[in-house]
Coordinates of C-alpha atoms in Angstrom, one line a residue:
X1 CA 32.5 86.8 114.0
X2 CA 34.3 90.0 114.1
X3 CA 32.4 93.0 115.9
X4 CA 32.4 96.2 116.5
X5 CA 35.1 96.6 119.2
X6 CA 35.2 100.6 119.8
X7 CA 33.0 99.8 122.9
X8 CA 36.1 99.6 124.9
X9 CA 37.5 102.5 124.1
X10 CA 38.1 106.0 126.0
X11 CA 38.1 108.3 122.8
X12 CA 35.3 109.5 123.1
X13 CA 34.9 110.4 119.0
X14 CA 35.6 106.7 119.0
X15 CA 33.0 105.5 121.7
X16 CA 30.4 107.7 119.2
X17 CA 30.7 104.7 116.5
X18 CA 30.3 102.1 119.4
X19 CA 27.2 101.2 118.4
X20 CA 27.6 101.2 114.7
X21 CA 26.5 97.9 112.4
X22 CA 30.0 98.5 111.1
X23 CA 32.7 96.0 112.7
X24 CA 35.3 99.2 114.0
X25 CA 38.4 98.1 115.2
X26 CA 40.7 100.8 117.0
X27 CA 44.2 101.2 115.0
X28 CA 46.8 98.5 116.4
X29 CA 49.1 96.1 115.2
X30 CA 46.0 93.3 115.9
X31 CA 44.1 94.9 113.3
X32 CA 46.3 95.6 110.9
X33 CA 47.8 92.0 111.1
X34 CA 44.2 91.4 110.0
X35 CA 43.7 92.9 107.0
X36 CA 47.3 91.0 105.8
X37 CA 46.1 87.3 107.0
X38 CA 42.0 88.1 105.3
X39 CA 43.8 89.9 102.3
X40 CA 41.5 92.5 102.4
X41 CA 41.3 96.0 102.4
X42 CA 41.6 98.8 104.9
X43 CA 39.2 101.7 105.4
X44 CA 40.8 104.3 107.4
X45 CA 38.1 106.5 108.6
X46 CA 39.8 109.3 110.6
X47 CA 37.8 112.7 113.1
X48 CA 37.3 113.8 115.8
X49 CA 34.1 114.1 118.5
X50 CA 33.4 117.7 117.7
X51 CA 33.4 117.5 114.1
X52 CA 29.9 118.0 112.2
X53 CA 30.2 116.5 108.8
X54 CA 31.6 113.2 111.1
X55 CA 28.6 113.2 112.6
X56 CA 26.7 113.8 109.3
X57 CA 28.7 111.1 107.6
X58 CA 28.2 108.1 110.8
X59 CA 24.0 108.7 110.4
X60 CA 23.9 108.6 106.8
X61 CA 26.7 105.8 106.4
X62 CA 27.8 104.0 109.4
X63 CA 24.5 103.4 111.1
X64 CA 23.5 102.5 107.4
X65 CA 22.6 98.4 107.2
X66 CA 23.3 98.0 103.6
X67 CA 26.7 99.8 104.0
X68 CA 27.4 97.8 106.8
X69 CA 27.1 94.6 105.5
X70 CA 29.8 95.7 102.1
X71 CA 32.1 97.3 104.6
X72 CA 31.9 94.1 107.2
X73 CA 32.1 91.9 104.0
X74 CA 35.0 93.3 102.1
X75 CA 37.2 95.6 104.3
X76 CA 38.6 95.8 107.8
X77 CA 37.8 99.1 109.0
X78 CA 39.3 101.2 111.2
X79 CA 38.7 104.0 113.2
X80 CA 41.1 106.6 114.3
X81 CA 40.5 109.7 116.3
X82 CA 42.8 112.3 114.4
X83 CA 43.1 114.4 118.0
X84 CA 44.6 111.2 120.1
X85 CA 46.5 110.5 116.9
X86 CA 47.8 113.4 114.7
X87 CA 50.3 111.3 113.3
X88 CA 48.4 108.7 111.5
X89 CA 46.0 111.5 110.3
X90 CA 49.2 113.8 108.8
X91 CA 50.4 110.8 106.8
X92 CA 47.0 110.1 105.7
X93 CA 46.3 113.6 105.0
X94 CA 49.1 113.9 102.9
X95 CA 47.9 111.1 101.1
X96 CA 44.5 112.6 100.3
X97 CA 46.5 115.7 98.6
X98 CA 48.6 113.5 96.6
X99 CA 45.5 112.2 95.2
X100 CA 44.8 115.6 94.1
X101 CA 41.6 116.2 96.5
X102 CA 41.1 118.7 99.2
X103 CA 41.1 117.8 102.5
X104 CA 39.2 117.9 105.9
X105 CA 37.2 115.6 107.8
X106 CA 35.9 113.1 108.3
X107 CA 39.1 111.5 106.2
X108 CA 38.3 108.1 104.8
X109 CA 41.3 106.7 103.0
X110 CA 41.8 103.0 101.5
X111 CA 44.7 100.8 102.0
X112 CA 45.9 97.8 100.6
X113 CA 46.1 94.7 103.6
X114 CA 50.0 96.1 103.9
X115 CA 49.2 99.8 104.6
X116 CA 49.8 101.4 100.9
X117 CA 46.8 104.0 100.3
X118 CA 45.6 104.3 96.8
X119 CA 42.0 106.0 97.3
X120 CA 40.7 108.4 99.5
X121 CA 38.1 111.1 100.5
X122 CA 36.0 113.1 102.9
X123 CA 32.7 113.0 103.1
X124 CA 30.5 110.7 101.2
X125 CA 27.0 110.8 100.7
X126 CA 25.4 106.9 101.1
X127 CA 24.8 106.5 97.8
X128 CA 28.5 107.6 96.2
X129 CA 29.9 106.2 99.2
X130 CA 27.6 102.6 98.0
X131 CA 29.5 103.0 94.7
X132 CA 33.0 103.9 96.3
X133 CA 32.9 100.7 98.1
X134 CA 31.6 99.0 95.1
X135 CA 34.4 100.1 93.4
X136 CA 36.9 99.2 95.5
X137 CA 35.7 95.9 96.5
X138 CA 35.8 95.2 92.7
X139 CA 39.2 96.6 91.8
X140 CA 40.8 95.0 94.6
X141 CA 39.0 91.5 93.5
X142 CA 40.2 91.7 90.1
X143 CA 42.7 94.5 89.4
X144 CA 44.5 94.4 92.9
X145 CA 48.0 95.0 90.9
X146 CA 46.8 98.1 89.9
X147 CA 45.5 99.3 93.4
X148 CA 49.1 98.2 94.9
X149 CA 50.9 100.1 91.9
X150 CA 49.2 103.4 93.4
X151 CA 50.2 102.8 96.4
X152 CA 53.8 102.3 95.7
X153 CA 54.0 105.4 94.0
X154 CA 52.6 107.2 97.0
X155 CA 54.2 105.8 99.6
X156 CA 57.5 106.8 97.2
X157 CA 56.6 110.1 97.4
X158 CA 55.7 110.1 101.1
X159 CA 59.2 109.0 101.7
X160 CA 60.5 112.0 100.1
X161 CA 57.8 114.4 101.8
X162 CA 59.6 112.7 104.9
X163 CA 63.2 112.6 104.0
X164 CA 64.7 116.0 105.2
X165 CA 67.7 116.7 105.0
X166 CA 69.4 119.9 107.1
X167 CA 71.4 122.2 104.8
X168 CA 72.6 124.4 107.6
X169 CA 70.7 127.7 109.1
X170 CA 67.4 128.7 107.9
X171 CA 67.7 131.8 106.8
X172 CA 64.9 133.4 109.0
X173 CA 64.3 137.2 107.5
X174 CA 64.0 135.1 104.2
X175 CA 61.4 133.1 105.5
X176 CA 59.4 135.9 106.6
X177 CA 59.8 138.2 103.8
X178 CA 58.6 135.2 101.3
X179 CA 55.9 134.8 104.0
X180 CA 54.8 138.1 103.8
X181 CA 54.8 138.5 100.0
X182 CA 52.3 135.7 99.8
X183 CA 49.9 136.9 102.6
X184 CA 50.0 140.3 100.6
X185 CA 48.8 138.2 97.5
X186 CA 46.2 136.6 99.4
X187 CA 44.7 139.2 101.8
X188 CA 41.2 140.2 101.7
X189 CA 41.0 143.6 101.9
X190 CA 37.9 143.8 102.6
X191 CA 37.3 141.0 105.8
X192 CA 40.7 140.2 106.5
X193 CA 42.2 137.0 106.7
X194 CA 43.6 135.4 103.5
X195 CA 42.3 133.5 100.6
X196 CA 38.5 132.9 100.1
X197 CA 35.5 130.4 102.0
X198 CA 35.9 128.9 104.0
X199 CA 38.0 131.0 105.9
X200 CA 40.2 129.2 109.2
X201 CA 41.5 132.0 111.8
X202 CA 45.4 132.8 110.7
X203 CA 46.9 131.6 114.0
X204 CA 49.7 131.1 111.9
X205 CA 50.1 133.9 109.1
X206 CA 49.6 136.3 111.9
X207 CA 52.7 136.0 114.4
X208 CA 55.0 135.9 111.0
X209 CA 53.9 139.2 109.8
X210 CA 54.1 140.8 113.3
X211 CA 57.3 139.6 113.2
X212 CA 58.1 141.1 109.9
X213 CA 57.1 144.3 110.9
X214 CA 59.1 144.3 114.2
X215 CA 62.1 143.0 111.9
X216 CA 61.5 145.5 108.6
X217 CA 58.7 148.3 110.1
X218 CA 56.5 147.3 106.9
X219 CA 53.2 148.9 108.0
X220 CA 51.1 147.2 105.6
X221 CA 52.1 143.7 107.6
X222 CA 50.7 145.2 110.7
X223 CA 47.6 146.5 109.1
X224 CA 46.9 143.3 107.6
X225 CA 47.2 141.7 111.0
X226 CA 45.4 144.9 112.7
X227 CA 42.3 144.2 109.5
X228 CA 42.1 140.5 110.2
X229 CA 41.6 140.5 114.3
X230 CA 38.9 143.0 114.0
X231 CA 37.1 141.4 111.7
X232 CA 37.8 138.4 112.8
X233 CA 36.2 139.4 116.8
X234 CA 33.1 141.7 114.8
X235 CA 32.3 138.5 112.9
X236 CA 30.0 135.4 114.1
X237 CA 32.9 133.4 114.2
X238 CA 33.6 135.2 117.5
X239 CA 31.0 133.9 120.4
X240 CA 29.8 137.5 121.5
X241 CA 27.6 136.1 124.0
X242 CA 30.3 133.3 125.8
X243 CA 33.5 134.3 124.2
X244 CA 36.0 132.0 122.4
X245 CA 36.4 131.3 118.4
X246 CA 34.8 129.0 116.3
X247 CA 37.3 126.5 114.3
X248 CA 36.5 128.6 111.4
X249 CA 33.9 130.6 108.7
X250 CA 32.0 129.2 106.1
X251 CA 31.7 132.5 104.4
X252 CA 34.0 135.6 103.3
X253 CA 33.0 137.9 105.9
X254 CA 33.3 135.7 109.4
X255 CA 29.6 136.4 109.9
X256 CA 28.1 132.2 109.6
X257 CA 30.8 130.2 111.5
X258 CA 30.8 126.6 112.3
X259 CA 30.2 126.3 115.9
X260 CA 32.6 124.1 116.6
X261 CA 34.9 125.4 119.3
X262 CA 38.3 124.0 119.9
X263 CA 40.9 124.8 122.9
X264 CA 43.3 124.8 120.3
X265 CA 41.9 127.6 118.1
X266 CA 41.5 130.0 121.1
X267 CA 44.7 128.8 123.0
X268 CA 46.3 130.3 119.6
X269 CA 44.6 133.2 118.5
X270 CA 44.0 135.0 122.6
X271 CA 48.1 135.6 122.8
X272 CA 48.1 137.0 119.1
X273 CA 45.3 139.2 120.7
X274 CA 47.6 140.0 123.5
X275 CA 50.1 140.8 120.9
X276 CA 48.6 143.9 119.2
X277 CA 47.4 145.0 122.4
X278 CA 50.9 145.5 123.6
X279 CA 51.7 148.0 120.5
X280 CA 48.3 150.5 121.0
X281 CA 47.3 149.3 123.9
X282 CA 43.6 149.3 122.2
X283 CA 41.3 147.6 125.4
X284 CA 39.2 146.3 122.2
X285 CA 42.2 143.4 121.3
X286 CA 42.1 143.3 125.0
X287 CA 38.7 142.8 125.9
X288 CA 38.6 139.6 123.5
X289 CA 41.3 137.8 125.2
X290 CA 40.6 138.4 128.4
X291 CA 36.9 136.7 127.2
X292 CA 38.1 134.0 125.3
X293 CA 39.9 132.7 128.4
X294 CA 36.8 133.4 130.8
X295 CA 34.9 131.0 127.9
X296 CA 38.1 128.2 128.2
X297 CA 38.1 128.7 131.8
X298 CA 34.0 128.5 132.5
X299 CA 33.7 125.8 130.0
X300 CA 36.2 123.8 128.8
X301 CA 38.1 123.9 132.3
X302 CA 37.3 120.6 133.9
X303 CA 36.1 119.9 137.4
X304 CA 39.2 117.4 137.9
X305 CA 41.5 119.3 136.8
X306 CA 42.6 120.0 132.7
X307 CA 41.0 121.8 129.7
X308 CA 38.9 119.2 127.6
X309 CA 39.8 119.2 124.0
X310 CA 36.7 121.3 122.6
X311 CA 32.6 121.4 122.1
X312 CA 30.3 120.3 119.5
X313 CA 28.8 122.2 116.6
X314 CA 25.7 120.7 117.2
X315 CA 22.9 120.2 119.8
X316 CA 19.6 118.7 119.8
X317 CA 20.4 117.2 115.9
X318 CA 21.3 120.6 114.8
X319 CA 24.4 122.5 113.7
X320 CA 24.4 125.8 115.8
X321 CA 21.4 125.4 117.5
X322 CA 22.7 126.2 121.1
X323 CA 24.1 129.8 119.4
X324 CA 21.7 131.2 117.8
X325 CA 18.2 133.1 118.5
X326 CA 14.9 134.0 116.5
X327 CA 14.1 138.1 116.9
X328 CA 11.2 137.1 119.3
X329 CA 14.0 135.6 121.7
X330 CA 16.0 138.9 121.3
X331 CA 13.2 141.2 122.0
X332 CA 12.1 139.0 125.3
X333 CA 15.4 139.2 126.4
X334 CA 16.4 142.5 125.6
X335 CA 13.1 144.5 126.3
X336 CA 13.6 148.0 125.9
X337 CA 17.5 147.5 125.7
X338 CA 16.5 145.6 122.2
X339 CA 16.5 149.2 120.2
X340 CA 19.8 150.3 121.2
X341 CA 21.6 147.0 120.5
X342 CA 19.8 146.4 117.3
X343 CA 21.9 149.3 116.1
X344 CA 25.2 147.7 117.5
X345 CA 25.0 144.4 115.9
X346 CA 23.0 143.0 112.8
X347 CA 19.5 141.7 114.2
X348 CA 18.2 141.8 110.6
X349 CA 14.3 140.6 110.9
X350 CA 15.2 137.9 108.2
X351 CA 18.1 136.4 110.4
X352 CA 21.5 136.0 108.9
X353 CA 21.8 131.7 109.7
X354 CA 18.6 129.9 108.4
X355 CA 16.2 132.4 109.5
X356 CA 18.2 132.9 112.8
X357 CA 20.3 135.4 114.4
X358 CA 23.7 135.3 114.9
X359 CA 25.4 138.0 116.8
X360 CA 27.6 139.9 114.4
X361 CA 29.0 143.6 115.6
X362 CA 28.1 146.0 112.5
X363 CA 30.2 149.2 111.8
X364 CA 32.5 148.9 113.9
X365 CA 30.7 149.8 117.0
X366 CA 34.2 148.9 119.4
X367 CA 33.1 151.4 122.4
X368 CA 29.9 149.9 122.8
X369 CA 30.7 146.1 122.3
X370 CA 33.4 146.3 125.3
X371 CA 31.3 149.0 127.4
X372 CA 30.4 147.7 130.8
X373 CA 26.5 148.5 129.7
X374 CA 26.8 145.5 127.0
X375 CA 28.5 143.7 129.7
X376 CA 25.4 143.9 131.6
X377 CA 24.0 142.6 128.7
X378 CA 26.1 140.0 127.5
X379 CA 25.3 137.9 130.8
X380 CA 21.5 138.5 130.6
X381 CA 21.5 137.0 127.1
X382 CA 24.0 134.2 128.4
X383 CA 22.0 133.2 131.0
X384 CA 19.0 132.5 128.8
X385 CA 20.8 130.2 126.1
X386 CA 22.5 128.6 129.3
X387 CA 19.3 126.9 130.0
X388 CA 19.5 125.4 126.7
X389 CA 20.5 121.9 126.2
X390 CA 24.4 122.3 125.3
X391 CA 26.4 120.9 122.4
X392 CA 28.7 117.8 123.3
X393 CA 31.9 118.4 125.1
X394 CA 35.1 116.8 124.0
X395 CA 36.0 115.8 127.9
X396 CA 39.6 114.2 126.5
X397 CA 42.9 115.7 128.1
X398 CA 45.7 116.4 125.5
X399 CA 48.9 117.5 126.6
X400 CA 50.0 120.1 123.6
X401 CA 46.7 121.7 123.6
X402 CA 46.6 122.0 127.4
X403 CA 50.5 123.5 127.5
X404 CA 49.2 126.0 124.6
X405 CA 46.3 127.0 127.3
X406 CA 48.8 127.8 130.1
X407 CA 51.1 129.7 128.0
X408 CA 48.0 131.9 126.8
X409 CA 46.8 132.5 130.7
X410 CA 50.3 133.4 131.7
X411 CA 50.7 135.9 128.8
X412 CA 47.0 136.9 129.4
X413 CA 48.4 137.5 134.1
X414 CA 51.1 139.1 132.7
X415 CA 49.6 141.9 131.1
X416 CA 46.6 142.0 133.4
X417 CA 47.3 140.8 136.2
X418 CA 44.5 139.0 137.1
X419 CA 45.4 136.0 139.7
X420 CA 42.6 133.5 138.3
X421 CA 45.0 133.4 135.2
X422 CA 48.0 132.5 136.9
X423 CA 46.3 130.5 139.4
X424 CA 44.7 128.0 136.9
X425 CA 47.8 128.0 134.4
X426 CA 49.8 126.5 137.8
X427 CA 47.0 123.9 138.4
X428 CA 46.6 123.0 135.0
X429 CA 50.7 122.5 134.7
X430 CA 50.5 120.3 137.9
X431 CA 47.9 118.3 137.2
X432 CA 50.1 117.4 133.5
X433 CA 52.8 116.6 136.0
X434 CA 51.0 114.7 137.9
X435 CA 49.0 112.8 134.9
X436 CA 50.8 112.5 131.6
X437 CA 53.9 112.9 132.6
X438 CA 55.2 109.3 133.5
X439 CA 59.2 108.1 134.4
X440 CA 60.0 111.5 132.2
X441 CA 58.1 110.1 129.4
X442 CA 55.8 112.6 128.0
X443 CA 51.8 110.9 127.2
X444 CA 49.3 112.7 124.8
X445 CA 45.6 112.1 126.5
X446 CA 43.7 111.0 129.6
X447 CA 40.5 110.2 129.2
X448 CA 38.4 108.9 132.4
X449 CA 41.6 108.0 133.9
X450 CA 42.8 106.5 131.6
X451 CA 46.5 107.3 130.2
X452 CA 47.7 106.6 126.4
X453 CA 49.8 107.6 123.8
X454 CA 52.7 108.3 123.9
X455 CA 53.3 112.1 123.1
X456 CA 54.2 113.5 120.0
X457 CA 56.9 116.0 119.5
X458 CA 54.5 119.0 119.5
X459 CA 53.8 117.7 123.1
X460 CA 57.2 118.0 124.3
X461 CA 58.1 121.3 123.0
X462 CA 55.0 122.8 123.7
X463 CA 55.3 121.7 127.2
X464 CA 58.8 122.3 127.7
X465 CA 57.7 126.2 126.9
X466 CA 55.1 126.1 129.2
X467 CA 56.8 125.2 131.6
X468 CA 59.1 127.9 131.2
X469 CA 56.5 130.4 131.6
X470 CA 55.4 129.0 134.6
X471 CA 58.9 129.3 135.9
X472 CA 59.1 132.9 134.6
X473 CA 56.0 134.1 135.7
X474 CA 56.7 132.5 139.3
X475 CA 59.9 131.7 139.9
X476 CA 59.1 128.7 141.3
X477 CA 61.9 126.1 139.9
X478 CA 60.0 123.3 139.9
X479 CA 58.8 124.1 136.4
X480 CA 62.4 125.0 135.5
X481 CA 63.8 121.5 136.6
X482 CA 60.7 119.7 134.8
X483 CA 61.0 121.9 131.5
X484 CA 64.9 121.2 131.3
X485 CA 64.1 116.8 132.1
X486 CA 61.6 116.9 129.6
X487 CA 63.7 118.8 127.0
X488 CA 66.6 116.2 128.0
X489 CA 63.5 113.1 126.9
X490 CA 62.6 115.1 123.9
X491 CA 66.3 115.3 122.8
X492 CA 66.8 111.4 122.9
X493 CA 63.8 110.4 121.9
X494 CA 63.4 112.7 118.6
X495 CA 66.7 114.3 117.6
X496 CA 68.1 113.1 114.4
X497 CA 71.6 112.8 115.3
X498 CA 72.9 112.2 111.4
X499 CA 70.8 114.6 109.8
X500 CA 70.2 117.7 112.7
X501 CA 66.3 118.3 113.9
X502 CA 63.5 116.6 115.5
X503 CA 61.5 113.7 114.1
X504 CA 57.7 114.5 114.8
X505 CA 56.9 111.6 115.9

């Protein structure tokens, strides 16, 4: 009999649905051989270890008897941790959009036993997700035409997602000034950021439009920008007690975020920070990247060597628990401090998160949030939750989001100077040298020792720039030599030579 086989695994999302009644295989050509010699089937079920509703989804589903026994029965399922393999999870993705839904995680998409998808979602309650698999099992029995006719026709139009073609230059200033028009569209004048809830940090949108206003002096693209990280750091979505960012808001304002925190999210959004400091030279923009790489460095920097990948939303079976406090908690901590503060952020008696409190800066108060009095503070009250049980951390290495970390504390020694930065951007480069970096061949994770997969493109490149702000930072060639061997790998292994760019993958 087939059985669960994630047990072996390092992933440590997958190693979460080890013990599972569902039979999880890991993706391979094994199990996908499978599904062609049962004709059955495939569940993809695609997250990560940090991610709440995944967690949400395994206890109300996958620990579920009754939809163990119809998933173990008609499908092969797979499991797929979209951090170790961003690949599979773009093409999959992109699937889920073509089917006209929204995405996010935890993805579960169905294939036919040769890899066409023709159904997908995110999270399922047990009972729709009973009549999903109900459904499925039944078309595939007796309509299985029909299934494989959807999936031709997306896989059709996945080929042409795929198949681009270079037509010369970009035209760059175009880009940006069709860029700009649309964030002007979508801006919130009110919280920053664009569009409505929820609301992800623009780690994107934002280097564009400073770039547009360096290109074009269009004040309004700086102000957006200027709008957005201020309300962005006032807001809950900003850890005002450990520093660092939360993947994102569930409301307009920033004030409830998600709790997950990601190295990827921070390693983005502390050089934007960096960024506007260097045009007013406002200590406020500052102050929050110099602590969102104290939180990176204190807690996602491992004792071996390597940031992990990111920390849990939840703790103790609940989402946020380890962030938030009741007003009692505030007052004991605070004593006769608890007045003043009160004024400086919103400790509404009624709590702002289910009855709780979660620190949100009101009206602006920038002189006393970076003051060395709330400083003072700030490690009293961190000291208490530290005694707390913590949220699970995501103790996976992954190359891009590591090189994105070093490139962030060079910036962050370059502007202040501060030797700890440089010092653990040079140990973190070396120990990728020395770890995922094998014969010139660039891998994506290590995981309790263990190496695998091979990288991606965004591993190289980001890398390769790493590497080069090591060397610049430095001058040490070493990371010269490496950035220029690996950039010699990344051109064989993923330039198109007949049509001009890089594969991804």
């Amino acid at each position: 009999m087939s059985m669960n086989e994630l047990g072996r695994e390092k992933s440590p999302y997958l190693l979460q649905h080890a013990k599972n009644p569902v039979h999880w295989k890991s993706w391979s050509k094994a199990s996908l051989q499978l599904a062609l010699t049962s004709n059955k089937p495939i569940l993809v079920s695609i997250g990560y270890a940090t991610c709440h509703w995944c967690h949400v989804m395994e206890k109300e589903c996958f620990e579920d008897q009754a939809v163990a026994d119809l998933l173990n029965q008609s499908f092969v399922c797979i499991k797929v941790d979209r951090e170790e393999m961003p690949d599979v999870d773009d093409v999959y993705m992109t699937s889920l959009h073509l089917f006209g839904q929204r995405g996010g995680w935890p993805l579960n998409v169905f294939l036919t036993p040769d890899q066409l998808p023709f159904y997908g979602g995110t999270y399922f309650p047990k009972p729709q997700f009973l009549q999903v698999l109900r459904h499925i099992s039944n078309t595939w029995s007796n309509e299985s035409d029909r299934a494989k006719e959807i999936g031709i026709q997306i896989q059709s139009v996945l080929a042409e997602h795929n198949d681009v073609r270079s037509k010369g230059v970009a035209n760059v200033e175009r880009w940006l000034e069709l860029s700009y028009k649309r964030s002007v569209q979508e801006f919130d004048d009110d919280f920053g950021g664009f569009g409505g809830a929820p609301k992800f940090p623009p780690y994107q949108q934002l280097p564009a439009l400073l770039r547009f206003f360096n290109c074009t002096g269009e004040l309004k693209a700086l102000e957006m920008c200027e709008t957005t990280l201020l309300q962005m750091f006032a807001g809950g979505i900003y850890d005002h007690i450990g520093g660092g960012f939360s993947r994102y808001a569930v409301d307009e304002s920033w004030t409830v975020p998600h709790f997950e925190k990601m190295l990827y999210t921070n390693a983005l959004l502390g050089p934007i920070y960096l960024s506007f400091y260097k045009f007013g030279q406002d200590e406020t923009f500052l102050r929050c990247a110099q602590e969102t790489a104290e939180y990176m460095m204190r807690d996602l920097l491992l004792e071996g060597g390597g940031f992990a990948s990111g920390e849990d939303a939840d703790s103790e079976g609940e989402e946020g628990r380890f962030y938030v406090f009741s007003i009692e908690e505030l007052g004991l901590i605070l004593g006769d401090d608890f007045e003043k503060w009160s004024s400086v952020f919103d400790f509404d008696v009624n709590g702002n998160f289910e009855g709780k409190i979660i620190f949100r800066l009101k009206n602006q108060s920038w002189t006393d949030r970076i003051s060395q009095s709330w400083t003072e503070v700030q490690n009293r009250v961190r000291n208490f939750r530290d005694q707390r049980m913590r949220p699970l951390r995501d103790h996976k290495i992954l190359t891009g989001w590591n090189a994105l970390a070093i490139k962030f504390l060079v910036e962050l020694y370059r502007v202040d100077r501060k030797k700890r930065n440089l010092e653990v951007a040079q140990k973190t480069g070396q120990f990728l040298l020395d770890n995922l970096k094998i014969n010139d061949v660039v891998m994506r994770r290590v995981c309790d020792g263990e190496v695998s997969h091979r990288g991606l493109l965004e591993d190289y490149s980001y890398l390769i720039s790493a590497f080069i702000d090591l060397y610049l930072a430095t001058g040490d060639e070493i990371w010269l030599k490496e950035s220029i061997r690996i950039q010699q790998k990344q051109d064989e292994l993923f330039w198109d030579d007949t049509s001009g760019g890089y594969f991804t993958t």
